[in-house]
PDB file of N, CA and C in Angstrom:
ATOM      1  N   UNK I   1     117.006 130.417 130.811  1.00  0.00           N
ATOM      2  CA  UNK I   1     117.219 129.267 129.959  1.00  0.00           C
ATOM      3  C   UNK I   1     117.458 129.719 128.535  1.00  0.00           C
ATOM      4  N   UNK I   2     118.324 129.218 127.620  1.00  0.00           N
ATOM      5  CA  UNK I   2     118.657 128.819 126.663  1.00  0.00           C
ATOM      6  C   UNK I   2     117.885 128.138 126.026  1.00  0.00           C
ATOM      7  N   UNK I   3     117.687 128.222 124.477  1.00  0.00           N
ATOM      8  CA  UNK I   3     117.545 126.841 123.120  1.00  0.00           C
ATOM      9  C   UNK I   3     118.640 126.755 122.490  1.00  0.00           C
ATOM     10  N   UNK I   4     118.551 125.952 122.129  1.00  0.00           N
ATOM     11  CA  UNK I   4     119.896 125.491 120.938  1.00  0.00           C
ATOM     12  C   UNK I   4     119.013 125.364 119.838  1.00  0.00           C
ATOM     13  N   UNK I   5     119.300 125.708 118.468  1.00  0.00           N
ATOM     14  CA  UNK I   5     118.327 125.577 117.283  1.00  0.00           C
ATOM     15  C   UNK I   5     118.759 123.740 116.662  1.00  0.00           C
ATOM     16  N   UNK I   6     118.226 123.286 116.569  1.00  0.00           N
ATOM     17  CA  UNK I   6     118.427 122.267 116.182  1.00  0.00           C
ATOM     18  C   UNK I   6     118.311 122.389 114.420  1.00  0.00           C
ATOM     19  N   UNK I   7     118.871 121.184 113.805  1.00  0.00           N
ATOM     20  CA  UNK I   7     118.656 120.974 112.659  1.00  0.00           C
ATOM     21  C   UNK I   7     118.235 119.449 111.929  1.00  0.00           C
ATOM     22  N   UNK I   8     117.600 119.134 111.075  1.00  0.00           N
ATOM     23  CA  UNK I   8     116.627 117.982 111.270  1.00  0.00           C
ATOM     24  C   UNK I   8     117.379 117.607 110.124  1.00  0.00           C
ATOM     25  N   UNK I   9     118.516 116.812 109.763  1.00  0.00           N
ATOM     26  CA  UNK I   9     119.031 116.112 108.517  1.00  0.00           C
ATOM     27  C   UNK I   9     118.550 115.275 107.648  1.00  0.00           C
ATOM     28  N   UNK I  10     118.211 115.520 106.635  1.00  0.00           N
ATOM     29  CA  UNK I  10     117.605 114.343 105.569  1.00  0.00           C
ATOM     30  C   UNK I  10     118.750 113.173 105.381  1.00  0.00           C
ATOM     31  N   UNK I  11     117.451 111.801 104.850  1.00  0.00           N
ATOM     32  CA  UNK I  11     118.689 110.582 104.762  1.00  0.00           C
ATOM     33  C   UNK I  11     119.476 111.431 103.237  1.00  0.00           C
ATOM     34  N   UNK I  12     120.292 110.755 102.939  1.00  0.00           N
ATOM     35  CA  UNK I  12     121.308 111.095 101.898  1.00  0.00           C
ATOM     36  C   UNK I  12     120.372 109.539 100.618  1.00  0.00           C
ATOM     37  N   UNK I  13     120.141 110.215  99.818  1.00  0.00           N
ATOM     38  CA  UNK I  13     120.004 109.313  98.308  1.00  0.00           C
ATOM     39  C   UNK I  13     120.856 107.741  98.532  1.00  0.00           C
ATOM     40  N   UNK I  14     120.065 107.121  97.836  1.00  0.00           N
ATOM     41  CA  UNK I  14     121.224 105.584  98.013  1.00  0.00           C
ATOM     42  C   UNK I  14     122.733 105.979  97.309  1.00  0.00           C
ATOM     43  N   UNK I  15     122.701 106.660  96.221  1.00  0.00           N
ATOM     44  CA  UNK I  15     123.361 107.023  95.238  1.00  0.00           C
ATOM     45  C   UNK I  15     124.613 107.500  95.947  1.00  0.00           C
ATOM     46  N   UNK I  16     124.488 108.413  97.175  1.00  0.00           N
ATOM     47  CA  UNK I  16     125.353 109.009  97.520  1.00  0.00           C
ATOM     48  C   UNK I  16     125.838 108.400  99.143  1.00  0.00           C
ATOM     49  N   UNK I  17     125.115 107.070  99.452  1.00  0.00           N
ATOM     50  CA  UNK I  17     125.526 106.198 100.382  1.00  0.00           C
ATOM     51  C   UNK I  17     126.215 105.330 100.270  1.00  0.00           C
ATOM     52  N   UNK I  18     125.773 104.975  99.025  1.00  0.00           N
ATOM     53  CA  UNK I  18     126.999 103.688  97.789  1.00  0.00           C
ATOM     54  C   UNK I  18     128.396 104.037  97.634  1.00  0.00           C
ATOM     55  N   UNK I  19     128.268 105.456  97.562  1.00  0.00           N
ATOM     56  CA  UNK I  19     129.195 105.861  96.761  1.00  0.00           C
ATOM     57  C   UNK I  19     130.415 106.443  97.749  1.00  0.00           C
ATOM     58  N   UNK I  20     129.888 106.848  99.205  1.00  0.00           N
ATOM     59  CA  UNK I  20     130.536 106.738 100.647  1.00  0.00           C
ATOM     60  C   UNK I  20     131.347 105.517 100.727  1.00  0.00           C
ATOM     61  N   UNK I  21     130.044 104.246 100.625  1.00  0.00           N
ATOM     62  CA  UNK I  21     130.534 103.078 101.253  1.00  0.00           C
ATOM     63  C   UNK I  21     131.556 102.861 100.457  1.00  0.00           C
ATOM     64  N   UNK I  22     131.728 103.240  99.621  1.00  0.00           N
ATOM     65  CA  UNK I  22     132.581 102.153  98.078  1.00  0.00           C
ATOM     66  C   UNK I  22     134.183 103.183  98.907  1.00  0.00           C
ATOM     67  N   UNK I  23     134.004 104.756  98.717  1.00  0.00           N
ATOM     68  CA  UNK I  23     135.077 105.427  99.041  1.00  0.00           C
ATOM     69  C   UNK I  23     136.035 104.821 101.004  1.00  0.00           C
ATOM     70  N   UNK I  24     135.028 104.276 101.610  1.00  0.00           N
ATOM     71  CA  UNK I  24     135.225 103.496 102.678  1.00  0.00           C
ATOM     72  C   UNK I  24     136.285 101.956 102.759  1.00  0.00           C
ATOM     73  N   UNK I  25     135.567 101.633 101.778  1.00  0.00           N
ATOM     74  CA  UNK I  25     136.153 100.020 101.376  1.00  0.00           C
ATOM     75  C   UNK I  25     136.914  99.423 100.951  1.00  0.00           C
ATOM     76  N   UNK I  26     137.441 101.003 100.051  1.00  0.00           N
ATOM     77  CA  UNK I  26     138.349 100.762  98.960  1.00  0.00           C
ATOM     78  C   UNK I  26     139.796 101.844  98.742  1.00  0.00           C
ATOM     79  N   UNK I  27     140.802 101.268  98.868  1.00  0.00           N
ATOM     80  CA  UNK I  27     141.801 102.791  97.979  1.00  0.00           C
ATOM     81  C   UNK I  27     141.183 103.474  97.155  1.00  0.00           C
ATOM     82  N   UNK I  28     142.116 104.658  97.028  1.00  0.00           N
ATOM     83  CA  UNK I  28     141.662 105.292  95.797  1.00  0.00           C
ATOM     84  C   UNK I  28     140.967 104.881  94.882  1.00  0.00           C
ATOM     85  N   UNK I  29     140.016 104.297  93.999  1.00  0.00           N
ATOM     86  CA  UNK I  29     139.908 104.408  92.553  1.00  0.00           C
ATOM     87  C   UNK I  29     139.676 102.660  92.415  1.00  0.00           C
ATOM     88  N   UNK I  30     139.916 102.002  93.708  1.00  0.00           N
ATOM     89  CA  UNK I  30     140.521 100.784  93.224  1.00  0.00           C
ATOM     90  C   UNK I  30     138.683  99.959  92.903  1.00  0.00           C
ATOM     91  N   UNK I  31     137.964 100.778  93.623  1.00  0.00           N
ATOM     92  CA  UNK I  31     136.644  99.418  93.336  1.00  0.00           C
ATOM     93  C   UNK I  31     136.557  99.326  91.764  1.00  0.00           C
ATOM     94  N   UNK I  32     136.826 100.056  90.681  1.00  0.00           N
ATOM     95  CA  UNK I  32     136.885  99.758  89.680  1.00  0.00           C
ATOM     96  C   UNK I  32     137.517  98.007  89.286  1.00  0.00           C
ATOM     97  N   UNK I  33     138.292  97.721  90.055  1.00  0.00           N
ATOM     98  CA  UNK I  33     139.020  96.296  89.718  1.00  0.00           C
ATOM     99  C   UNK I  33     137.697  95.363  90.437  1.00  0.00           C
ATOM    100  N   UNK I  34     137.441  95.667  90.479  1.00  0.00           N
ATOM    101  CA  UNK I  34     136.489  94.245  91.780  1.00  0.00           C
ATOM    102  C   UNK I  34     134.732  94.579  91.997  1.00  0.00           C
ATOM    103  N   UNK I  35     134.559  94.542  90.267  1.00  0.00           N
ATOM    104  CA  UNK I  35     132.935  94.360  90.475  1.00  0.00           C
ATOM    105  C   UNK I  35     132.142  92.856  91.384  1.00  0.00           C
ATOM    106  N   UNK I  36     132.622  92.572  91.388  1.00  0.00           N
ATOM    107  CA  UNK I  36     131.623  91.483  92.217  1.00  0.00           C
ATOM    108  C   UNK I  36     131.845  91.745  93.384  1.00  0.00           C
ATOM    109  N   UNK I  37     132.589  92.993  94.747  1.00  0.00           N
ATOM    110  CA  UNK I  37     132.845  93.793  95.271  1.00  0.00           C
ATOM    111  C   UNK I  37     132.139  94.508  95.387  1.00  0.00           C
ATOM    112  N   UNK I  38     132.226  95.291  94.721  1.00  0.00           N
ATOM    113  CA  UNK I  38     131.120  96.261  94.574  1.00  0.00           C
ATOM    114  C   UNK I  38     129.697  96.370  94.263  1.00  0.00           C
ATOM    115  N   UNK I  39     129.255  94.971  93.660  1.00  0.00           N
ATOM    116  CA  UNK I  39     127.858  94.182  93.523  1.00  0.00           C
ATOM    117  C   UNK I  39     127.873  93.555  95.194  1.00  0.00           C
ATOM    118  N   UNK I  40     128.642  93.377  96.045  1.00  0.00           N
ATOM    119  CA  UNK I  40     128.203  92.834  97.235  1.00  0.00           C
ATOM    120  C   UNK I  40     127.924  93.855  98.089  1.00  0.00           C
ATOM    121  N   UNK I  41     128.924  94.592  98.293  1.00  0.00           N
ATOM    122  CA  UNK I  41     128.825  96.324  98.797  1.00  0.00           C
ATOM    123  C   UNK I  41     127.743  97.163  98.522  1.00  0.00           C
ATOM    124  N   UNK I  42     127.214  97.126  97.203  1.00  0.00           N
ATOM    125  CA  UNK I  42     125.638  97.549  97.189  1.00  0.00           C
ATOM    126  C   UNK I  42     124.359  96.649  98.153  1.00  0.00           C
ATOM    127  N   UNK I  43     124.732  95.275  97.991  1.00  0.00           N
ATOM    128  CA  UNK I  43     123.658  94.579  98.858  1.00  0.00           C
ATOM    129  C   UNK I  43     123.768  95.192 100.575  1.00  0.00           C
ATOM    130  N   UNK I  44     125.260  95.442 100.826  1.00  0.00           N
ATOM    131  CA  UNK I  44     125.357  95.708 102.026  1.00  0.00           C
ATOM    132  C   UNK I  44     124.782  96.907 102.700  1.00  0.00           C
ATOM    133  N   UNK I  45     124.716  98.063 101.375  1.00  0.00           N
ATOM    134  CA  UNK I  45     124.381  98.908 101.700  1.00  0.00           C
ATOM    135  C   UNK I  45     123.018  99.059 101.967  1.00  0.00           C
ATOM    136  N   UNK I  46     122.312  98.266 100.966  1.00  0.00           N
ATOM    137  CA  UNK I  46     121.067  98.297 100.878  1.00  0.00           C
ATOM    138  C   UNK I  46     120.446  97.713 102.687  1.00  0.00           C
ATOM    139  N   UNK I  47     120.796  96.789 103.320  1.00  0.00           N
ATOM    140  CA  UNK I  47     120.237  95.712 104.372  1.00  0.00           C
ATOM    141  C   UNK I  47     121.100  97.257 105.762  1.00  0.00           C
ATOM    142  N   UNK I  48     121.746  98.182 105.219  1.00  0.00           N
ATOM    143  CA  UNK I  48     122.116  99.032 106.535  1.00  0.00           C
ATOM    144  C   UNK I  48     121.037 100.737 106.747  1.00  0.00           C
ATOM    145  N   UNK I  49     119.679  99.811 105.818  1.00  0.00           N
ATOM    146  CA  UNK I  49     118.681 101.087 106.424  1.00  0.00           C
ATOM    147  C   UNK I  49     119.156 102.755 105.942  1.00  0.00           C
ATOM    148  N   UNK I  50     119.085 103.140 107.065  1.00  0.00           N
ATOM    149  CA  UNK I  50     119.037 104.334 107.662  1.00  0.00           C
ATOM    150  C   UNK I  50     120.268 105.437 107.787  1.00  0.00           C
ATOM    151  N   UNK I  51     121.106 104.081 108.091  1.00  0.00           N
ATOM    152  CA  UNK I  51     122.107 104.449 109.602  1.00  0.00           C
ATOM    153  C   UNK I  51     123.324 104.677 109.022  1.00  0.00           C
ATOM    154  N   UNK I  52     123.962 105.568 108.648  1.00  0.00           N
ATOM    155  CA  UNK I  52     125.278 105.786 108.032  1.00  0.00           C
ATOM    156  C   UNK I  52     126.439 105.596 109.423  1.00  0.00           C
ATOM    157  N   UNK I  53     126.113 105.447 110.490  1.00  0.00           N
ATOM    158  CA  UNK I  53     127.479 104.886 110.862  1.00  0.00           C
ATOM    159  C   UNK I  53     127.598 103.260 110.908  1.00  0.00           C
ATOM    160  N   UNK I  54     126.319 102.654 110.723  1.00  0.00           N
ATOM    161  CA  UNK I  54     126.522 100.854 110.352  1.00  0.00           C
ATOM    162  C   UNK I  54     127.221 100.822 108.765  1.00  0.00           C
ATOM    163  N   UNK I  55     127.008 101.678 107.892  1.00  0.00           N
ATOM    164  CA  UNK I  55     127.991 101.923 106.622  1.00  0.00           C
ATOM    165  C   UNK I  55     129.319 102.173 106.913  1.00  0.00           C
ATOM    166  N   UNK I  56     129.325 103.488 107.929  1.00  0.00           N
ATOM    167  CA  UNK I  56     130.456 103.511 107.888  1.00  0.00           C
ATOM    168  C   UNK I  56     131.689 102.433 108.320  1.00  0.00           C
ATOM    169  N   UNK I  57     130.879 102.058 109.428  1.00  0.00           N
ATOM    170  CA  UNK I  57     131.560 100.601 110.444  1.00  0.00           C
ATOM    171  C   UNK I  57     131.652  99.407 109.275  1.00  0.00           C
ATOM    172  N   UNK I  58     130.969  98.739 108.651  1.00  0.00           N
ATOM    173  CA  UNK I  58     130.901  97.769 108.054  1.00  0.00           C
ATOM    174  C   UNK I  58     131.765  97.966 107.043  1.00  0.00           C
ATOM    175  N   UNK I  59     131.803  99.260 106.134  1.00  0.00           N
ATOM    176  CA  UNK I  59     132.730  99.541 104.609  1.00  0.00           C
ATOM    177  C   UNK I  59     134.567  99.783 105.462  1.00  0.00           C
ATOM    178  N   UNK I  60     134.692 100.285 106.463  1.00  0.00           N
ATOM    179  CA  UNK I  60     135.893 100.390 107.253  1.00  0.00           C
ATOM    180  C   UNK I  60     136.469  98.961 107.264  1.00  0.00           C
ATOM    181  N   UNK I  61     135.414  98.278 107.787  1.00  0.00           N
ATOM    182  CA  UNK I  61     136.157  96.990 107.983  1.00  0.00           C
ATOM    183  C   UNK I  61     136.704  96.179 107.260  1.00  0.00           C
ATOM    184  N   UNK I  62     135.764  96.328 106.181  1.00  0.00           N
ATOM    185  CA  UNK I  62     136.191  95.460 104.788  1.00  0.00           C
ATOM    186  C   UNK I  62     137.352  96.243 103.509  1.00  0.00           C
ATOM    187  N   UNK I  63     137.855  97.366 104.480  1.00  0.00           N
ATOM    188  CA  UNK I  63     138.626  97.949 104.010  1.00  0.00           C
ATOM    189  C   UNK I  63     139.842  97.154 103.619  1.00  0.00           C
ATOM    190  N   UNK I  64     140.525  97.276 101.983  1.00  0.00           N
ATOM    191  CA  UNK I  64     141.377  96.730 101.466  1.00  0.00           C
ATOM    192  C   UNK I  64     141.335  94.993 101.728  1.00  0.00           C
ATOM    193  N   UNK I  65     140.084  94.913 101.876  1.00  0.00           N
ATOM    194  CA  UNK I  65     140.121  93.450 101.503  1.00  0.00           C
ATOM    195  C   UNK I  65     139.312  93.098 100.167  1.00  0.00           C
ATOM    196  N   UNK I  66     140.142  92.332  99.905  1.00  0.00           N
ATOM    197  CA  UNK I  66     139.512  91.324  98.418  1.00  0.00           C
ATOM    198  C   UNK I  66     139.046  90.329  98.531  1.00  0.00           C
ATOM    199  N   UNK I  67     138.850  89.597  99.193  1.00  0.00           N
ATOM    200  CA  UNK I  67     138.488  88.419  99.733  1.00  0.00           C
ATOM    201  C   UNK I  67     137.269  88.212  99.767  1.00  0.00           C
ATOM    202  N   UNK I  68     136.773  88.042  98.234  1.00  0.00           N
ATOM    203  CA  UNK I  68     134.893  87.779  98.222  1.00  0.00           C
ATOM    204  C   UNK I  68     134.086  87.253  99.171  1.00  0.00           C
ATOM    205  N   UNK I  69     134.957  85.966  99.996  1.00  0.00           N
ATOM    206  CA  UNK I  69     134.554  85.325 100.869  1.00  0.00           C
ATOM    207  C   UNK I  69     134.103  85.975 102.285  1.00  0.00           C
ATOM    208  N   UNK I  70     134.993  87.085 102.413  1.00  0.00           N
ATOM    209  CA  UNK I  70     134.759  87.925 103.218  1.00  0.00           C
ATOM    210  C   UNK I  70     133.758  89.154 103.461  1.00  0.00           C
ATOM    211  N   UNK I  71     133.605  89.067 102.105  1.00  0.00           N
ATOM    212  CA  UNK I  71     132.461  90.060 101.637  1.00  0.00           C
ATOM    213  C   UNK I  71     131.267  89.378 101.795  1.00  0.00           C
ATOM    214  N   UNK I  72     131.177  88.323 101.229  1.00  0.00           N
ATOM    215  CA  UNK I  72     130.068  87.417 101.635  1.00  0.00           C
ATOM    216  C   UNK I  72     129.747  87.689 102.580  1.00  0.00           C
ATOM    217  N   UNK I  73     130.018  86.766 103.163  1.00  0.00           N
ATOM    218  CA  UNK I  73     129.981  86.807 105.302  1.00  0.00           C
ATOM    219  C   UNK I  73     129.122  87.977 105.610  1.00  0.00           C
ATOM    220  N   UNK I  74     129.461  89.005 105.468  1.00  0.00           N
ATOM    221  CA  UNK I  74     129.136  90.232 106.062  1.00  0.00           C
ATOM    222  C   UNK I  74     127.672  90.140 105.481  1.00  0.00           C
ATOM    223  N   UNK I  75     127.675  89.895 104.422  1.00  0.00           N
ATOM    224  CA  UNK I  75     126.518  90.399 103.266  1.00  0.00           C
ATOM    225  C   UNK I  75     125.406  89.414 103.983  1.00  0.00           C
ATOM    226  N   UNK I  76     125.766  88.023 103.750  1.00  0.00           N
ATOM    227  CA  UNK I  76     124.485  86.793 104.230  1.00  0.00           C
ATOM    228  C   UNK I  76     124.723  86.344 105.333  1.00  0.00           C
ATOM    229  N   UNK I  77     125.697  87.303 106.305  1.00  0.00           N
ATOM    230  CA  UNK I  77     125.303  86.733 107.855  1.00  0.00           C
ATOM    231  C   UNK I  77     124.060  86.631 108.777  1.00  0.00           C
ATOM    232  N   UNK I  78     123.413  86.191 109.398  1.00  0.00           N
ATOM    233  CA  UNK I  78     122.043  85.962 109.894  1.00  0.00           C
ATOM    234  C   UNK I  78     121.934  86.769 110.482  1.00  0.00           C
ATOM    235  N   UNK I  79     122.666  87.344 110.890  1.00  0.00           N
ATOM    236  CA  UNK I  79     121.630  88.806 111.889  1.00  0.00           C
ATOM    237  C   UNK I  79     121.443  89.450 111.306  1.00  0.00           C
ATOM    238  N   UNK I  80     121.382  89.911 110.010  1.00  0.00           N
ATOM    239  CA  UNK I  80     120.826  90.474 109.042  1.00  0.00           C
ATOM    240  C   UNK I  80     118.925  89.880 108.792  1.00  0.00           C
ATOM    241  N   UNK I  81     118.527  88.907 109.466  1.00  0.00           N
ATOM    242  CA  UNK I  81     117.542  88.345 109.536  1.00  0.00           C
ATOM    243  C   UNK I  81     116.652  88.831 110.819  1.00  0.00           C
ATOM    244  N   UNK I  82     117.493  89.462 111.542  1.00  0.00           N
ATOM    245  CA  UNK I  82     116.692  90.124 113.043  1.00  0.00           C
ATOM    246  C   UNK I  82     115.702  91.140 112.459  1.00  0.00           C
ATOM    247  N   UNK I  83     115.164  91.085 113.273  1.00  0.00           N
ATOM    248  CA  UNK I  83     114.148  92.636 113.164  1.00  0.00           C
ATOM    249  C   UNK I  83     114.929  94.086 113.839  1.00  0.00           C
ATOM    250  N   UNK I  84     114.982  94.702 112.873  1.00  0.00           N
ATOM    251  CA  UNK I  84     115.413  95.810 113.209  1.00  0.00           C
ATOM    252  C   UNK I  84     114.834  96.971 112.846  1.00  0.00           C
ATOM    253  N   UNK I  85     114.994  98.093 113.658  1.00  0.00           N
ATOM    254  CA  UNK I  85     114.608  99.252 113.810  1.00  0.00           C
ATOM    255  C   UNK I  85     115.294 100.210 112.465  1.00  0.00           C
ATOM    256  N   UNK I  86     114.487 100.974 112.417  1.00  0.00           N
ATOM    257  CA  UNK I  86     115.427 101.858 111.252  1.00  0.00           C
ATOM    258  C   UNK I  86     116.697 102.779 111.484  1.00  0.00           C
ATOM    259  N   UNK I  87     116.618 103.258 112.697  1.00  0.00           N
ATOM    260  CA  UNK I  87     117.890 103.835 113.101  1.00  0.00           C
ATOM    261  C   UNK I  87     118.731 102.661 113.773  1.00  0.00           C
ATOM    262  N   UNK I  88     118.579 101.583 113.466  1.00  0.00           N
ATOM    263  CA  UNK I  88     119.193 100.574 114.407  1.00  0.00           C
ATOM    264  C   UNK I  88     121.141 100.293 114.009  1.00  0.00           C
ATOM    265  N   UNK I  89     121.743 100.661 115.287  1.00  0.00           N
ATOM    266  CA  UNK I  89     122.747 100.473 115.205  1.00  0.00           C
ATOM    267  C   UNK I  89     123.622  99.093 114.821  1.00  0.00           C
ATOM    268  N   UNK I  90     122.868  98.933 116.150  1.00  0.00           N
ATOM    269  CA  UNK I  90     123.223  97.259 117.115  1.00  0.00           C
ATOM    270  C   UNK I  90     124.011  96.159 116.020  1.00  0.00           C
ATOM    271  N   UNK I  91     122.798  96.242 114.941  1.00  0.00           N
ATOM    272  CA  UNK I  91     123.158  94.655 114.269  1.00  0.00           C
ATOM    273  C   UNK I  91     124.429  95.374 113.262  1.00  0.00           C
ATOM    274  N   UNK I  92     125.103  95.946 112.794  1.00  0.00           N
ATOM    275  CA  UNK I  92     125.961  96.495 112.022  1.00  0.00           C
ATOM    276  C   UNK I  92     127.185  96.465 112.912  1.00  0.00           C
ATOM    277  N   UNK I  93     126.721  96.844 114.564  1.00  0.00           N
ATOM    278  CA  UNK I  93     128.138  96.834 115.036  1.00  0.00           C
ATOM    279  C   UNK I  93     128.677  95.523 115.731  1.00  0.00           C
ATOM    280  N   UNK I  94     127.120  94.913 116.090  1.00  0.00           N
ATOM    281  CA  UNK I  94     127.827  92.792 116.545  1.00  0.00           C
ATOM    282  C   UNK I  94     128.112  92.231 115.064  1.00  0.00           C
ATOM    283  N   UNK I  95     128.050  92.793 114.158  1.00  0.00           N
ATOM    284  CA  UNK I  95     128.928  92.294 112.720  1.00  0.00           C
ATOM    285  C   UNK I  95     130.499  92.656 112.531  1.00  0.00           C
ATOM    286  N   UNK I  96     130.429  94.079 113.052  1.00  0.00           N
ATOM    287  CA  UNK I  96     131.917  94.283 112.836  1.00  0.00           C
ATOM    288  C   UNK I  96     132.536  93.270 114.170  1.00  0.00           C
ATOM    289  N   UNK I  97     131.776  93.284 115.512  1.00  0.00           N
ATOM    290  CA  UNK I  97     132.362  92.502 116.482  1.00  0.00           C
ATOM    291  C   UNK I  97     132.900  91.132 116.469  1.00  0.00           C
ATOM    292  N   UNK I  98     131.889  90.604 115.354  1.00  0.00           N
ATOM    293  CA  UNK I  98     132.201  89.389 115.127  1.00  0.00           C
ATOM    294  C   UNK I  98     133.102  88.832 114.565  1.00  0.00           C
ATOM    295  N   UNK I  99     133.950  90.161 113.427  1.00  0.00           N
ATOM    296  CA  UNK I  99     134.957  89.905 113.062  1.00  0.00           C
ATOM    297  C   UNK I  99     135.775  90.101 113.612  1.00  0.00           C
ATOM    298  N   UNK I 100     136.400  90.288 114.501  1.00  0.00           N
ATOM    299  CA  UNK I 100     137.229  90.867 115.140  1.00  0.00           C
ATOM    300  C   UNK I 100     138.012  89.561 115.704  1.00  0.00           C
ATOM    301  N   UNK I 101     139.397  89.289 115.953  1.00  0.00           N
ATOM    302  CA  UNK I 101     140.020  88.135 116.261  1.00  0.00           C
ATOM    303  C   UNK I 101     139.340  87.961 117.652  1.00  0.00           C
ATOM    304  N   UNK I 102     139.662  86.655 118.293  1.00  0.00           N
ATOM    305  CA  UNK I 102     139.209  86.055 119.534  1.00  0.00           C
ATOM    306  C   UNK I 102     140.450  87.196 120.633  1.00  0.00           C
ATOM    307  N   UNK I 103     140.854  87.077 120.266  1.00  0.00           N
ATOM    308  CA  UNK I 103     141.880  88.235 121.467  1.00  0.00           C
ATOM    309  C   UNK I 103     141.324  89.524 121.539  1.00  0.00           C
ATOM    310  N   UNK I 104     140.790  89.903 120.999  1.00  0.00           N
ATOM    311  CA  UNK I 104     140.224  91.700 120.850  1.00  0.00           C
ATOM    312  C   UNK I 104     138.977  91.645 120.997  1.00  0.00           C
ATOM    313  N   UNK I 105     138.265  90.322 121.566  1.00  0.00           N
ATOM    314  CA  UNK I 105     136.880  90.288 121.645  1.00  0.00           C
ATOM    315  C   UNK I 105     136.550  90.606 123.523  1.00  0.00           C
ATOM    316  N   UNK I 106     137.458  90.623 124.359  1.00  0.00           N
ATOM    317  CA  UNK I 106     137.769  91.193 125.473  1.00  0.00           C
ATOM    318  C   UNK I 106     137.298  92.285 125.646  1.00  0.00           C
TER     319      UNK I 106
END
């Protein structure tokens, strides 16, 4: 038998999860135009724990959109009210699901 050495990753600073999500969400350079964007995108980040692929999934989606309204949504949708686990995937990815048109929900 074999080991494999494992390696035990620390979370990453909010600082440098924000700053992922924002590079996720946005073109180049552009969150500079759209602070109230980027004031929602921090809340988002904040309610996704742990888990940098519910960042990653959630900032993808809202990619090149401007649409505060849309930002909303994501931000004060109710399953954000579940109890969740700290590595918890689940509720980050029935958010992106939910957006998703009625044809691609198949």
């Amino acid at each position: 038998m074999e080991s494999v050495v494992t390696y035990s990753l620390k979370e990453l600073p909010h600082e440098d999860c924000f700053s992922l999500f924002l590079k996720w969400a946005f073109r180049n350079g552009q969150e500079r135009h759209f602070p109230n964007l980027t004031k929602i995108g921090e809340d988002i980040v904040k309610k996704c724990i742990r888990v940098p692929l519910a960042r990653k999934t959630l900032s993808s989606m809202l990619y090149a959109t401007t649409d505060e309204r849309e930002w909303l949504k994501v931000r004060d949708d109710k399953l954000w009210q579940l109890k969740q686990d700290n590595n918890d995937i689940l509720l980050a990815l029935r958010l992106s699901y939910n957006q998703l048109p009625y044809y691609m929900k198949q």
